[in-house]
Short mmCIF file of C-alpha atoms and ligand atoms in Angstrom, two decimals:
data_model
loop_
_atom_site.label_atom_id
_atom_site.label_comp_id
_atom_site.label_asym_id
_atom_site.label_seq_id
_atom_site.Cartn_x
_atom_site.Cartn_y
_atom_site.Cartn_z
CA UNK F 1 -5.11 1.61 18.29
CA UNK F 2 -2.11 2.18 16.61
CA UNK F 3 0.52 3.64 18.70
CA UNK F 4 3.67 5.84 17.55
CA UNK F 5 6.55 6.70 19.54
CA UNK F 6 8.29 10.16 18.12
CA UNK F 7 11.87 10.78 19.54
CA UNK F 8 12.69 14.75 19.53
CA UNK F 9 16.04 15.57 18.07
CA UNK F 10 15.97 18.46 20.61
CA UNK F 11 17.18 16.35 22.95
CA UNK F 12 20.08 14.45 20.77
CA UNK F 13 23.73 15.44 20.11
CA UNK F 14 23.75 18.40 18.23
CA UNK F 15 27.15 17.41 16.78
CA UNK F 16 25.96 13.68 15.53
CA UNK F 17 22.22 14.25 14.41
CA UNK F 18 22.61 12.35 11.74
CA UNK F 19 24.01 9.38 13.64
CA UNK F 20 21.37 10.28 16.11
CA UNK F 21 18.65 9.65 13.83
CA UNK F 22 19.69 6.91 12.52
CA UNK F 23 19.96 5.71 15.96
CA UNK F 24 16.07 6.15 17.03
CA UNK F 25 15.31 4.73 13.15
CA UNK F 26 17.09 1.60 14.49
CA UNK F 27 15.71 1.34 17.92
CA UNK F 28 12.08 1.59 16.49
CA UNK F 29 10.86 5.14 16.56
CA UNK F 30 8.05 5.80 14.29
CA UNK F 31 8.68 9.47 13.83
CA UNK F 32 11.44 11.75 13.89
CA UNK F 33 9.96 14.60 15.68
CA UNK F 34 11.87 18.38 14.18
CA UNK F 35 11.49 21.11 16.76
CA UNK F 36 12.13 24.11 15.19
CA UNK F 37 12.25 27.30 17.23
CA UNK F 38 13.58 30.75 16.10
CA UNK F 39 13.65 32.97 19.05
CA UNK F 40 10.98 35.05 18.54
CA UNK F 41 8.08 32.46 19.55
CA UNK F 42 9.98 30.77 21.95
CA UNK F 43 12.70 32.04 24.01
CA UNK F 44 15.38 29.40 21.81
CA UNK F 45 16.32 28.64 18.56
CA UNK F 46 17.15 25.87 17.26
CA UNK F 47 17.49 23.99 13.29
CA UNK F 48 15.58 25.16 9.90
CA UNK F 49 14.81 23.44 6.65
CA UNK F 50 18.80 23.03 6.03
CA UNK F 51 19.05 20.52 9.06
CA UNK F 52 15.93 18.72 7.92
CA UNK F 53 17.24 18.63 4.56
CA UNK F 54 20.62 17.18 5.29
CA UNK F 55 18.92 14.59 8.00
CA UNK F 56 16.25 13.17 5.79
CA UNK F 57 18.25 10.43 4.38
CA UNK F 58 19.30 9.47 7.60
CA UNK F 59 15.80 9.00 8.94
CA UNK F 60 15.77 5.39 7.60
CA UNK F 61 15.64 1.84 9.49
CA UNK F 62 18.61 -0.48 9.05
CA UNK F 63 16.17 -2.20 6.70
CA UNK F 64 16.01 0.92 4.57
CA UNK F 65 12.51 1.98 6.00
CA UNK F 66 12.23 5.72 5.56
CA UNK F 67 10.43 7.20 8.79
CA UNK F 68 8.29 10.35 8.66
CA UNK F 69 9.91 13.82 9.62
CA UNK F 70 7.51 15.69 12.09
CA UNK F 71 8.17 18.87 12.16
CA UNK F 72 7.04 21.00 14.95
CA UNK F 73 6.96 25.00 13.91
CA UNK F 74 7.21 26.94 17.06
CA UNK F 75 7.93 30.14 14.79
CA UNK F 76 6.19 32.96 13.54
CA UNK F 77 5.46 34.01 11.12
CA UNK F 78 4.52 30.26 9.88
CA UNK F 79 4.16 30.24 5.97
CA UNK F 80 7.15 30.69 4.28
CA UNK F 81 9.33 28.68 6.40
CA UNK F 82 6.48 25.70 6.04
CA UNK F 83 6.79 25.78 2.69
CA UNK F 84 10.60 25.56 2.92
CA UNK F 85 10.29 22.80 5.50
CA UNK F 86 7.58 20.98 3.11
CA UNK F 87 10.46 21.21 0.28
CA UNK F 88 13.32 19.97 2.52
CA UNK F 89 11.31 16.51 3.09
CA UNK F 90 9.19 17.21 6.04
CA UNK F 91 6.01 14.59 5.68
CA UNK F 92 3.98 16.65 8.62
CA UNK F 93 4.10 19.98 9.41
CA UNK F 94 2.29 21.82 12.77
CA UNK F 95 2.09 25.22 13.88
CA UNK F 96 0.92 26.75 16.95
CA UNK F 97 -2.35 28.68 15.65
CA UNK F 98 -1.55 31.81 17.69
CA UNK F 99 1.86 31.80 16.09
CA UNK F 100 -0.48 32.88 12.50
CA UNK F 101 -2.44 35.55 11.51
CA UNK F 102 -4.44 33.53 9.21
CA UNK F 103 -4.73 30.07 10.56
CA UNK F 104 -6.88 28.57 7.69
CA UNK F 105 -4.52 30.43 5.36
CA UNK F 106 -1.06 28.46 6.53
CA UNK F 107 -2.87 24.95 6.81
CA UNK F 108 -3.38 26.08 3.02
CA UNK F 109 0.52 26.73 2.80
CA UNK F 110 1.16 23.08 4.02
CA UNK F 111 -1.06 21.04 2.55
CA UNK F 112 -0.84 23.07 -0.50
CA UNK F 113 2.70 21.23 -1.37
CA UNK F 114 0.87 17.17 -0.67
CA UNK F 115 2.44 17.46 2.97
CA UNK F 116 0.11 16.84 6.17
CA UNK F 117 -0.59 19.97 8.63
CA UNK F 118 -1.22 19.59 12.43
CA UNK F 119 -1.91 22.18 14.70
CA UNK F 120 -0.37 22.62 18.10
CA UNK F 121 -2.20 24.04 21.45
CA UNK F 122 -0.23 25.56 24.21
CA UNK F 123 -0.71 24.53 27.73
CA UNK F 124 -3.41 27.41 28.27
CA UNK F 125 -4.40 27.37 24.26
CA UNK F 126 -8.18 26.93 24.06
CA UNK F 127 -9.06 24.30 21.07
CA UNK F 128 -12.13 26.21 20.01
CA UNK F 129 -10.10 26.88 16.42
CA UNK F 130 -10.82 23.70 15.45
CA UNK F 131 -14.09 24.11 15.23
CA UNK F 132 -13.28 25.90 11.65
CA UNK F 133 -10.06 23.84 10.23
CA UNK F 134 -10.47 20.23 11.77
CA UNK F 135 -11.75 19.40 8.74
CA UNK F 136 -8.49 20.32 6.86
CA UNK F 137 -5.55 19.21 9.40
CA UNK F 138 -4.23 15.35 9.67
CA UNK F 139 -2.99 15.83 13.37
CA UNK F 140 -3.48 17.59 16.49
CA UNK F 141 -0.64 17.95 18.76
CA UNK F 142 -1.18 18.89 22.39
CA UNK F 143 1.70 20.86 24.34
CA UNK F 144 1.95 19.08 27.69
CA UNK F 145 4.89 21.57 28.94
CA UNK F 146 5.54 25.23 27.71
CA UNK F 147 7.11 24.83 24.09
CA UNK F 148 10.96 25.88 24.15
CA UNK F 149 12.80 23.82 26.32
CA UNK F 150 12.95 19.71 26.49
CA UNK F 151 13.45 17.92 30.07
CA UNK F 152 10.33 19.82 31.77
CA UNK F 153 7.47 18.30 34.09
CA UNK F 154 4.43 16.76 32.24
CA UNK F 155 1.61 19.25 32.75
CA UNK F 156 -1.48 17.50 34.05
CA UNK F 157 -4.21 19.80 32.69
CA UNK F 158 -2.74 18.12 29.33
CA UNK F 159 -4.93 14.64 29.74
CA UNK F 160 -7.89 16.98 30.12
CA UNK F 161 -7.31 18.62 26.53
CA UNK F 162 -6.07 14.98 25.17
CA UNK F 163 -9.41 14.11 25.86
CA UNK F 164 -11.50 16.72 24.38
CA UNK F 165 -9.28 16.52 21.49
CA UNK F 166 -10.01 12.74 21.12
CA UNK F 167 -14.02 13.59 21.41
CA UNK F 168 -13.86 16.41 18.37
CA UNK F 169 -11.69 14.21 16.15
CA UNK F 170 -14.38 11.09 17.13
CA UNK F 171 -17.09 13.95 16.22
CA UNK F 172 -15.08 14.86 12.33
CA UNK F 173 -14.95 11.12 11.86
CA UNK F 174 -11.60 11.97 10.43
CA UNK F 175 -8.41 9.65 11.05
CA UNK F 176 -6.48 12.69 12.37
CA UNK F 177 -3.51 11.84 14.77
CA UNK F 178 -3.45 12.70 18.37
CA UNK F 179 0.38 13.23 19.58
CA UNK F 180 1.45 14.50 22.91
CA UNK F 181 4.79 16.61 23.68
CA UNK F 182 6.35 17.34 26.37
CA UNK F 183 7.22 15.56 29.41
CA UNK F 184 6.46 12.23 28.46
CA UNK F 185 8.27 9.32 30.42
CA UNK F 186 7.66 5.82 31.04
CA UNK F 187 6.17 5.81 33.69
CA UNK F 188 3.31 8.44 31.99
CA UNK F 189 3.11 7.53 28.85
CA UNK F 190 0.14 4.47 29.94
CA UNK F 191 -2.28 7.54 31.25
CA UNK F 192 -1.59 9.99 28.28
CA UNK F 193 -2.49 7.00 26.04
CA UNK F 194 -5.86 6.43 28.50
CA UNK F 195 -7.13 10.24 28.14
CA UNK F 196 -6.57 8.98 24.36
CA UNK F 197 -3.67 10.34 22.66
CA UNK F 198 -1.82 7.90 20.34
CA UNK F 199 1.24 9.65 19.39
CA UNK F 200 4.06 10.47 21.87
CA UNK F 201 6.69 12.73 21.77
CA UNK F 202 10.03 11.92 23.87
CA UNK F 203 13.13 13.99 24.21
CA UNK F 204 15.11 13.83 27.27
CA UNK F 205 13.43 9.89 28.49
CA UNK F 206 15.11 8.33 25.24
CA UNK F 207 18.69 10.40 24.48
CA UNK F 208 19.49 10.84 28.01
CA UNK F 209 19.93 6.96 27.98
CA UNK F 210 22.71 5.03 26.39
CA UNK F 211 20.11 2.10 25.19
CA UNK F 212 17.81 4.44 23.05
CA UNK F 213 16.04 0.94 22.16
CA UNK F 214 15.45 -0.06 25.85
CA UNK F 215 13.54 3.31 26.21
CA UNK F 216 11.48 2.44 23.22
CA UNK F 217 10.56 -1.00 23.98
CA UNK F 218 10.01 -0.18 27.56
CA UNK F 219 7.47 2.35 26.12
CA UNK F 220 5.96 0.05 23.87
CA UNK F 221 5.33 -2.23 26.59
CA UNK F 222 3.63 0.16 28.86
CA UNK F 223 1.25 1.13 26.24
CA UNK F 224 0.40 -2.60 25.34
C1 DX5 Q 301 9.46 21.57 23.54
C2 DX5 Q 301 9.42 20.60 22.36
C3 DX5 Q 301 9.28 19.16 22.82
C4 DX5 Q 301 10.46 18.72 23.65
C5 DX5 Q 301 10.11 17.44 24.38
O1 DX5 Q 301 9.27 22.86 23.05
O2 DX5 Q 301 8.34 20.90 21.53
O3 DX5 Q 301 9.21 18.33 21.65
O4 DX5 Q 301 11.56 18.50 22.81
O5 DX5 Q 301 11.20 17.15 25.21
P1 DX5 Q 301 10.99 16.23 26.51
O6 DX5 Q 301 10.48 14.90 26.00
O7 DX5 Q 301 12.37 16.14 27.10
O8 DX5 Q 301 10.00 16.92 27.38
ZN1 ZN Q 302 7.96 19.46 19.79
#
């Protein structure tokens, strides 16, 4: 199984992002993860297609290894802004399905411009959607704390979705990524990976530390 570790910028200096990134980039993230909220969806707002424009070239290793910009939509509506995100260098885009009126419609929207779509379930969002689109997305992201805020408790009802997630995607034989957000530490990460996510989003457990690599490797090795 290949694991990915995803550092949210949510949690990072808002007046160095760029150094930021290229901080994670260089302690071994495999992701950038975007949160993008506009107020309206979730109770904060936060960056749009601008800040993911002006970060993408920073979102490279020392080495000059570019790393993938997840962006996570907690907007609505979802399709124009997608396809601004998709020109501004975003390599996934999710939304949360109830954030749409047409689900199948904005996976169109993404994918339409060659960029990967995910979908993203609230704590209390049913999965049963995917019974219609699985076929079209490249990633499922779980919500393991109530989208808006970083530094919140890890819900536990989370590792019982993680693992009906991990049965449908067995069931589409698809290689469709299973990342986590929300709350994820440590000292956690080891059971989220055991219900059988493989992607893991971190906020506050990497930028709250002054060794961002520490975090990572630490993270790396609980997962081995
Ligand atoms: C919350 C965001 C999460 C958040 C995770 O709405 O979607 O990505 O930044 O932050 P931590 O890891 O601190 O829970
Ligand atoms: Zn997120």
């Amino acid at each position: 199984m290949t694991y990915r570790i995803a550092p949210s910028i949510l949690a990072a200096d808002f007046a160095r992002l760029g150094d930021e990134v290229r901080a994670v980039a260089a302690a071994g993230a495999d992701w950038i993860h975007f949160d993008v909220m506009d107020n309206h969806y979730v109770p904060n707002l936060t960056f749009g297609p601008m800040v993911c424009k002006a970060l993408k070239p920073h979102a490279k290793t020392p080495e000059g290894m570019a790393l993938p910009i997840d962006v996570h939509l907690m907007i609505s509506p979802v399709d124009a802004l997608a396809a601004s995100f998709a020109e501004a260098g975003a390599d996934l885009i999710s939304f949360h399905p109830d954030a749409s009126g047409h689900v199948h419609r904005s996976v169109q929207a993404i994918t339409s411009k060659g960029v990967k779509a995910g979908l993203v379930f609230n704590p209390a969002e049913p999965l049963d959607v995917l019974d219609w689109v699985i076929e079209d997305i490249d990633l499922i992201l779980i919500m393991s704390v109530n989208p808006g805020f970083g530094g919140q408790s890890f819900i536990d009802s989370a590792l019982r979705k993680i693992e009906a997630a991990r049965k449908r995607i067995e069931a589409s034989g698809k290689d469709i990524r299973l990342e986590v957000d929300g709350g994820i530490k440590t000292d956690n990460i080891r059971q989220v990976a055991d219900a059988g996510a493989d992607t893991f989003v971190a906020g506050s457990a990497i930028f709250s530390q002054p060794d961002y690599k520490a975090v990572v490797d630490a993270m790396r090795a609980a997962l081995r």
